[in-house]
C-alpha positions as a Markdown table, in Angstrom:
| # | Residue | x | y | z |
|---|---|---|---|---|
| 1 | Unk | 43.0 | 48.7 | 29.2 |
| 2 | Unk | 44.9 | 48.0 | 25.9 |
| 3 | Unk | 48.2 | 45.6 | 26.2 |
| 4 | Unk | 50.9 | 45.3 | 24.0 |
| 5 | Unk | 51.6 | 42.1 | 21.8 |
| 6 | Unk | 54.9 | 41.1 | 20.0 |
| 7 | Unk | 54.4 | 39.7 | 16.7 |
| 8 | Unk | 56.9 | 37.7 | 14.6 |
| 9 | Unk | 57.3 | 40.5 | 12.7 |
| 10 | Unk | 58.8 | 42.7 | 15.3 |
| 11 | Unk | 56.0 | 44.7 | 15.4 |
| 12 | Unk | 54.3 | 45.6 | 18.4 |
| 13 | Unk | 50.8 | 46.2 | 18.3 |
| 14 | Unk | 47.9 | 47.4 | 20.8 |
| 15 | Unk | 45.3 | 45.2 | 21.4 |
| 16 | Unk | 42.5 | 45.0 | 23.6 |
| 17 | Unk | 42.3 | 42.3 | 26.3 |
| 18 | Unk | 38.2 | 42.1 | 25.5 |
| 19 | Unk | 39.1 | 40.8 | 22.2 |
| 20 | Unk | 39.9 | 37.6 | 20.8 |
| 21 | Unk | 40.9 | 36.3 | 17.0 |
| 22 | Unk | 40.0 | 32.9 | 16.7 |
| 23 | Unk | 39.7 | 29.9 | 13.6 |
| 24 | Unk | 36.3 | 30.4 | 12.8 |
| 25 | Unk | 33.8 | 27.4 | 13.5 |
| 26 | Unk | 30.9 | 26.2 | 11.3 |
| 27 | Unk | 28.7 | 27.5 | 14.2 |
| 28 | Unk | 29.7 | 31.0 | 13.8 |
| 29 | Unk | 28.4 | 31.0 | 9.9 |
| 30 | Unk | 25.4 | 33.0 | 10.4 |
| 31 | Unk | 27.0 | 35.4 | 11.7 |
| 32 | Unk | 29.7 | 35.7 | 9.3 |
| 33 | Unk | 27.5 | 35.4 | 6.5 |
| 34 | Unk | 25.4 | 38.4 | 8.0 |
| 35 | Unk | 29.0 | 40.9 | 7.6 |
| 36 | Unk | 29.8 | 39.8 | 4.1 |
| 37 | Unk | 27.5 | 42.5 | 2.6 |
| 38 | Unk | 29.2 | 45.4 | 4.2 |
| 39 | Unk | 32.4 | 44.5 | 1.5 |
| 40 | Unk | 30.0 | 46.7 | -0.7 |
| 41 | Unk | 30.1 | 49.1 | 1.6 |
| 42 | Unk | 31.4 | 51.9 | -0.1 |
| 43 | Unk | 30.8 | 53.8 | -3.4 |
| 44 | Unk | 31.3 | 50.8 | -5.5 |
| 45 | Unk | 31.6 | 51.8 | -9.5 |
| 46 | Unk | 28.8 | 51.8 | -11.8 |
| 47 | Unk | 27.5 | 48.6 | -14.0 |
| 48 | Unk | 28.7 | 46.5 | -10.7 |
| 49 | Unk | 26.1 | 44.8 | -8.5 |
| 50 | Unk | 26.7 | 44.9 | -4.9 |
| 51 | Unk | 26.1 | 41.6 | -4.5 |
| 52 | Unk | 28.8 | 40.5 | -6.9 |
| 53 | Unk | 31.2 | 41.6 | -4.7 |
| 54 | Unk | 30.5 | 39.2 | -1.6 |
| 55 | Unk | 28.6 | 36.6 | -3.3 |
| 56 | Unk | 31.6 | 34.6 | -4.2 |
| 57 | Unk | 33.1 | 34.8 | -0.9 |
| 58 | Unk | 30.0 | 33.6 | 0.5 |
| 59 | Unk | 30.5 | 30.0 | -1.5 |
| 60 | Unk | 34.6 | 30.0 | -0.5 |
| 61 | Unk | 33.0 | 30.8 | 3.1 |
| 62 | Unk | 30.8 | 28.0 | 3.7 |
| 63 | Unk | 33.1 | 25.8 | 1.8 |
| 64 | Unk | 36.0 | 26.7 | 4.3 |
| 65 | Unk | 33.7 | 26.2 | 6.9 |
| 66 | Unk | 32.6 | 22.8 | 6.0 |
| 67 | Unk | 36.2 | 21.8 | 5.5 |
| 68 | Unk | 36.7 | 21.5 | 1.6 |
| 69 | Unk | 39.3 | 23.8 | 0.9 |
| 70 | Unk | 42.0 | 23.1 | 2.8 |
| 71 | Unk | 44.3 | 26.1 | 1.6 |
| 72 | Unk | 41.8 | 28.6 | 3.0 |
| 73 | Unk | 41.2 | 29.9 | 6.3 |
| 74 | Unk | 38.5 | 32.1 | 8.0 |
| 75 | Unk | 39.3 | 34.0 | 11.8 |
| 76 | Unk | 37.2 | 36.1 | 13.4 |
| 77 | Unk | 37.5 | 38.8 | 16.1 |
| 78 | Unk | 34.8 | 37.9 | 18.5 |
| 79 | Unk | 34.6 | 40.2 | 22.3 |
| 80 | Unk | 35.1 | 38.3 | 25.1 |
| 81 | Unk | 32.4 | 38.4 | 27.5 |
| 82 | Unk | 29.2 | 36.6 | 29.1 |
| 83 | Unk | 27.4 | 37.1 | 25.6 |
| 84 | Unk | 30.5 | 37.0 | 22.8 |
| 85 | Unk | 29.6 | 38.9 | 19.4 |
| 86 | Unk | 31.7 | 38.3 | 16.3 |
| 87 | Unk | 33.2 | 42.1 | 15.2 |
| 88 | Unk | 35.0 | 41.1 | 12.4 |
| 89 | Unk | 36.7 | 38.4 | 10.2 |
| 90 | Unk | 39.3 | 37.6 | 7.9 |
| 91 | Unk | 39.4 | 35.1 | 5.2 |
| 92 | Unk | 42.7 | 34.5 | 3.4 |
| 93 | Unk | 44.1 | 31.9 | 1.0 |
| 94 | Unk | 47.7 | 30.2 | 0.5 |
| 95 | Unk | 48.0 | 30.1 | -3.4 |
| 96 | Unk | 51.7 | 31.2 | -5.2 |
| 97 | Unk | 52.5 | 34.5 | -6.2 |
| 98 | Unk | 51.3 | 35.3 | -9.3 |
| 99 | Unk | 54.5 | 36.5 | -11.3 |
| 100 | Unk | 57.4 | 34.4 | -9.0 |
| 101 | Unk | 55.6 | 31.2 | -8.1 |
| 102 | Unk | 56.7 | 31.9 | -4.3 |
| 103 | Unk | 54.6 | 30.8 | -1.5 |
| 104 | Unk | 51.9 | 33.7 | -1.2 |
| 105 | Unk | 48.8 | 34.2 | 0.4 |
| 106 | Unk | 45.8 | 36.1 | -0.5 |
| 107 | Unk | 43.3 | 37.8 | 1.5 |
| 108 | Unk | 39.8 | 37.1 | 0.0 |
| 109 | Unk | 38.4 | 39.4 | 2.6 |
| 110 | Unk | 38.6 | 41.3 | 5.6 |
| 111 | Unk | 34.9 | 42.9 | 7.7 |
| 112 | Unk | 34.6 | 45.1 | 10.4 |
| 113 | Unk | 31.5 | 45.3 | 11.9 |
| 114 | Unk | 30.4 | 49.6 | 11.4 |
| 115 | Unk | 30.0 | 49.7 | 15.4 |
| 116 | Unk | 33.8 | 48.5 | 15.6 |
| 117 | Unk | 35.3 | 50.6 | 12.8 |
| 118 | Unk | 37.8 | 53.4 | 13.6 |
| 119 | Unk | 39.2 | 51.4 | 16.8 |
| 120 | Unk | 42.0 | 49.3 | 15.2 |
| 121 | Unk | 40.2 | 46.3 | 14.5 |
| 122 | Unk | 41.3 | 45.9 | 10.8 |
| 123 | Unk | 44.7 | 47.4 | 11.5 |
| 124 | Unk | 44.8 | 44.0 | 14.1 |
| 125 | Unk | 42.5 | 41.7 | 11.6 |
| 126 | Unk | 45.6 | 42.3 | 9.0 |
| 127 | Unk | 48.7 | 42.2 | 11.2 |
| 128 | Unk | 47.2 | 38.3 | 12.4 |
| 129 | Unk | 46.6 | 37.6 | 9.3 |
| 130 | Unk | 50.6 | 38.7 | 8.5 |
| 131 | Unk | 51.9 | 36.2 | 11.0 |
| 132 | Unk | 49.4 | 33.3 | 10.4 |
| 133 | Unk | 50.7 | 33.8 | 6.8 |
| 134 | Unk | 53.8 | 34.1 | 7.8 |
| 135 | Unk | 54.0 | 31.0 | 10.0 |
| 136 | Unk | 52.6 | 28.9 | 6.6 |
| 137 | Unk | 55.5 | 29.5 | 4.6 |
| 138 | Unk | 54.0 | 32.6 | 2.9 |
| 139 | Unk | 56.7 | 35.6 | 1.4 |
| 140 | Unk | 54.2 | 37.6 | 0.4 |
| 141 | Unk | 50.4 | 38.9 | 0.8 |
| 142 | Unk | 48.4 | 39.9 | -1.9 |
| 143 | Unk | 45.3 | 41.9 | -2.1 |
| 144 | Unk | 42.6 | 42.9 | -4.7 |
| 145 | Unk | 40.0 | 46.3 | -4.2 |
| 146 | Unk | 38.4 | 48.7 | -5.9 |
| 147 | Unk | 40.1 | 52.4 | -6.1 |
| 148 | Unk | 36.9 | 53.9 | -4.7 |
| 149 | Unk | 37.4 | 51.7 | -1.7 |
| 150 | Unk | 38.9 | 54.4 | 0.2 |
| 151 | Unk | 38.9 | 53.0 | 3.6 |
| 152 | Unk | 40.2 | 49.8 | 3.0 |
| 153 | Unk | 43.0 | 51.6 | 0.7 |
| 154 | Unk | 43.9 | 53.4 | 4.0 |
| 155 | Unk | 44.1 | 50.6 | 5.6 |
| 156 | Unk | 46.2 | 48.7 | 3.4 |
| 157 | Unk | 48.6 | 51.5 | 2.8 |
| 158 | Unk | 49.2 | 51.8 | 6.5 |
| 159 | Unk | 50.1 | 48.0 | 6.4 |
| 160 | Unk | 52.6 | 48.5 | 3.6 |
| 161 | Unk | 50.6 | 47.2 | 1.0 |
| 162 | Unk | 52.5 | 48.7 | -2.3 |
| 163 | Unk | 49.8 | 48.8 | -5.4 |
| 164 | Unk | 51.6 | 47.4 | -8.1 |
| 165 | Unk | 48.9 | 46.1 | -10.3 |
| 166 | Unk | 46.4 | 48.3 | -12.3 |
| 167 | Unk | 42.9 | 46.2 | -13.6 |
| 168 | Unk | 41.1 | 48.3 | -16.1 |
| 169 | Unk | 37.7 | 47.3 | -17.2 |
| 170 | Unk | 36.0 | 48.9 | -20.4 |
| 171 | Unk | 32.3 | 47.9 | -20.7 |
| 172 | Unk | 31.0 | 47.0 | -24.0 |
Protein backbone atom coordinates (compact mmCIF):
# COMPACT_ATOMS: atom_id res chain seq x y z
CA UNK A 1 0.00 0.00 0.00
CA UNK A 2 1.38 3.40 -1.18
CA UNK A 3 0.82 6.59 1.41
CA UNK A 4 0.77 9.99 0.64
CA UNK A 5 3.64 12.54 1.80
CA UNK A 6 3.47 16.38 2.00
CA UNK A 7 6.49 18.02 0.92
CA UNK A 8 7.64 21.62 1.59
CA UNK A 9 6.77 22.28 -1.68
CA UNK A 10 3.13 21.61 -1.42
CA UNK A 11 3.42 18.78 -3.45
CA UNK A 12 2.03 15.63 -2.52
CA UNK A 13 3.64 12.65 -3.64
CA UNK A 14 3.11 8.72 -3.44
CA UNK A 15 5.47 6.81 -1.87
CA UNK A 16 5.83 3.37 -0.78
CA UNK A 17 6.01 2.51 2.95
CA UNK A 18 8.77 -0.40 1.94
CA UNK A 19 11.05 2.33 0.94
CA UNK A 20 13.27 4.49 2.63
CA UNK A 21 15.78 7.61 1.41
CA UNK A 22 18.50 7.87 3.68
CA UNK A 23 22.23 9.91 3.94
CA UNK A 24 24.31 7.41 2.53
CA UNK A 25 27.05 5.76 4.81
CA UNK A 26 30.59 4.78 3.88
CA UNK A 27 29.39 1.18 4.30
CA UNK A 28 26.90 1.35 1.57
CA UNK A 29 29.92 2.25 -1.08
CA UNK A 30 30.05 -0.89 -2.75
CA UNK A 31 27.00 -0.90 -3.52
CA UNK A 32 26.74 2.51 -4.83
CA UNK A 33 29.79 2.24 -6.69
CA UNK A 34 28.24 -0.93 -8.42
CA UNK A 35 25.03 1.57 -10.00
CA UNK A 36 27.26 4.31 -11.17
CA UNK A 37 27.82 2.52 -14.55
CA UNK A 38 24.17 2.45 -15.50
CA UNK A 39 24.57 6.64 -15.96
CA UNK A 40 25.79 5.33 -19.38
CA UNK A 41 22.91 3.59 -19.77
CA UNK A 42 21.52 4.91 -22.81
CA UNK A 43 22.69 5.58 -26.37
CA UNK A 44 25.42 7.82 -25.33
CA UNK A 45 26.96 9.91 -28.57
CA UNK A 46 29.82 8.79 -30.44
CA UNK A 47 33.76 9.58 -29.61
CA UNK A 48 32.44 9.39 -25.72
CA UNK A 49 33.57 6.56 -23.52
CA UNK A 50 31.09 5.19 -21.19
CA UNK A 51 33.22 5.35 -18.57
CA UNK A 52 33.83 8.97 -18.75
CA UNK A 53 30.52 9.58 -17.79
CA UNK A 54 30.57 8.01 -14.22
CA UNK A 55 34.15 7.87 -13.58
CA UNK A 56 34.21 11.37 -12.12
CA UNK A 57 31.43 10.85 -9.95
CA UNK A 58 32.97 7.85 -8.73
CA UNK A 59 36.00 10.20 -7.16
CA UNK A 60 33.16 13.00 -5.81
CA UNK A 61 31.45 9.65 -4.42
CA UNK A 62 34.06 8.15 -2.23
CA UNK A 63 35.19 11.63 -1.43
CA UNK A 64 31.62 12.45 -0.06
CA UNK A 65 31.70 9.33 1.56
CA UNK A 66 34.77 9.74 3.42
CA UNK A 67 33.76 13.21 4.44
CA UNK A 68 35.94 15.67 2.36
CA UNK A 69 33.58 17.64 0.63
CA UNK A 70 31.40 19.11 2.78
CA UNK A 71 29.06 20.78 0.13
CA UNK A 72 28.11 17.45 -1.33
CA UNK A 73 25.68 14.92 -0.31
CA UNK A 74 24.80 11.31 -1.41
CA UNK A 75 21.03 9.56 -0.39
CA UNK A 76 19.99 6.41 -1.28
CA UNK A 77 16.65 4.65 -1.59
CA UNK A 78 17.24 1.39 0.14
CA UNK A 79 13.82 -1.27 0.69
CA UNK A 80 13.00 -1.85 4.03
CA UNK A 81 13.03 -5.28 4.98
CA UNK A 82 14.94 -8.37 6.84
CA UNK A 83 17.63 -8.15 3.90
CA UNK A 84 17.68 -4.08 2.77
CA UNK A 85 19.00 -3.54 -0.93
CA UNK A 86 20.02 -0.10 -2.10
CA UNK A 87 17.56 0.79 -5.40
CA UNK A 88 18.78 4.00 -6.13
CA UNK A 89 20.84 7.14 -5.13
CA UNK A 90 21.15 10.64 -5.51
CA UNK A 91 24.18 12.73 -5.30
CA UNK A 92 23.80 16.48 -5.40
CA UNK A 93 26.05 19.57 -4.68
CA UNK A 94 25.40 23.17 -3.14
CA UNK A 95 27.50 25.47 -5.41
CA UNK A 96 25.90 29.18 -6.74
CA UNK A 97 24.04 29.55 -9.75
CA UNK A 98 26.05 29.99 -12.55
CA UNK A 99 24.80 33.37 -14.12
CA UNK A 100 23.10 35.04 -10.58
CA UNK A 101 25.49 33.92 -7.93
CA UNK A 102 22.25 32.67 -5.85
CA UNK A 103 22.43 29.76 -3.61
CA UNK A 104 21.97 26.67 -6.15
CA UNK A 105 22.44 23.18 -6.06
CA UNK A 106 23.39 20.72 -8.56
CA UNK A 107 22.62 17.23 -9.03
CA UNK A 108 25.79 15.31 -10.00
CA UNK A 109 23.69 12.23 -10.37
CA UNK A 110 20.69 10.37 -9.97
CA UNK A 111 20.54 5.93 -10.41
CA UNK A 112 17.77 3.68 -10.48
CA UNK A 113 18.52 0.32 -10.24
CA UNK A 114 16.80 -1.31 -13.96
CA UNK A 115 14.61 -3.72 -11.60
CA UNK A 116 13.16 -0.50 -9.93
CA UNK A 117 12.71 1.77 -13.02
CA UNK A 118 9.18 2.70 -14.27
CA UNK A 119 7.68 2.65 -10.45
CA UNK A 120 8.42 6.27 -9.46
CA UNK A 121 11.62 5.88 -7.93
CA UNK A 122 13.42 8.76 -9.65
CA UNK A 123 10.20 10.87 -9.77
CA UNK A 124 10.67 10.44 -5.59
CA UNK A 125 14.79 10.39 -5.74
CA UNK A 126 14.24 14.07 -7.35
CA UNK A 127 11.36 15.55 -5.34
CA UNK A 128 13.76 14.64 -1.90
CA UNK A 129 16.32 15.95 -3.43
CA UNK A 130 14.05 19.35 -4.05
CA UNK A 131 13.37 19.73 -0.39
CA UNK A 132 16.78 18.76 0.99
CA UNK A 133 17.93 21.52 -1.37
CA UNK A 134 15.40 23.51 -0.47
CA UNK A 135 15.90 23.21 3.34
CA UNK A 136 19.87 24.39 2.57
CA UNK A 137 19.14 27.65 1.38
CA UNK A 138 19.14 26.55 -2.36
CA UNK A 139 16.73 28.77 -5.09
CA UNK A 140 17.45 26.76 -7.65
CA UNK A 141 18.48 23.11 -9.03
CA UNK A 142 20.56 22.67 -11.87
CA UNK A 143 21.15 19.69 -13.99
CA UNK A 144 23.54 18.64 -16.85
CA UNK A 145 22.60 15.42 -19.54
CA UNK A 146 23.07 14.37 -22.76
CA UNK A 147 19.99 15.00 -25.38
CA UNK A 148 19.99 11.25 -26.24
CA UNK A 149 19.31 10.66 -22.61
CA UNK A 150 15.82 10.22 -23.20
CA UNK A 151 14.62 8.84 -20.00
CA UNK A 152 16.21 10.98 -17.77
CA UNK A 153 14.99 14.03 -20.09
CA UNK A 154 11.47 12.64 -19.22
CA UNK A 155 12.10 12.65 -16.09
CA UNK A 156 13.35 15.96 -15.65
CA UNK A 157 10.73 17.60 -17.73
CA UNK A 158 8.05 16.06 -15.49
CA UNK A 159 9.94 17.78 -12.53
CA UNK A 160 9.81 21.17 -14.24
CA UNK A 161 13.23 21.22 -15.21
CA UNK A 162 13.23 24.07 -18.09
CA UNK A 163 16.41 23.46 -20.57
CA UNK A 164 17.91 26.67 -20.92
CA UNK A 165 21.48 25.92 -21.78
CA UNK A 166 22.68 24.32 -25.14
CA UNK A 167 26.58 22.64 -24.86
CA UNK A 168 27.76 22.03 -28.39
CA UNK A 169 30.88 20.02 -28.93
CA UNK A 170 32.66 19.81 -32.40
CA UNK A 171 35.51 17.25 -32.49
CA UNK A 172 38.67 18.07 -34.10
Amino acid sequence: MERLVSLQTGVFMRTAPDIEIRSATLADHAALRELLPLLADFDIPPRRDSRHLWEGDAELLEAVLVGKVATSFVHVAETRGDTPQIIGFVMFSMREEMLSHRPSAHLEAIVVHPDARGRGMGRQLMLHTETEVRSQGAESLTLHVFSRNQRARALYEAQGFDSEVIRAVKWL
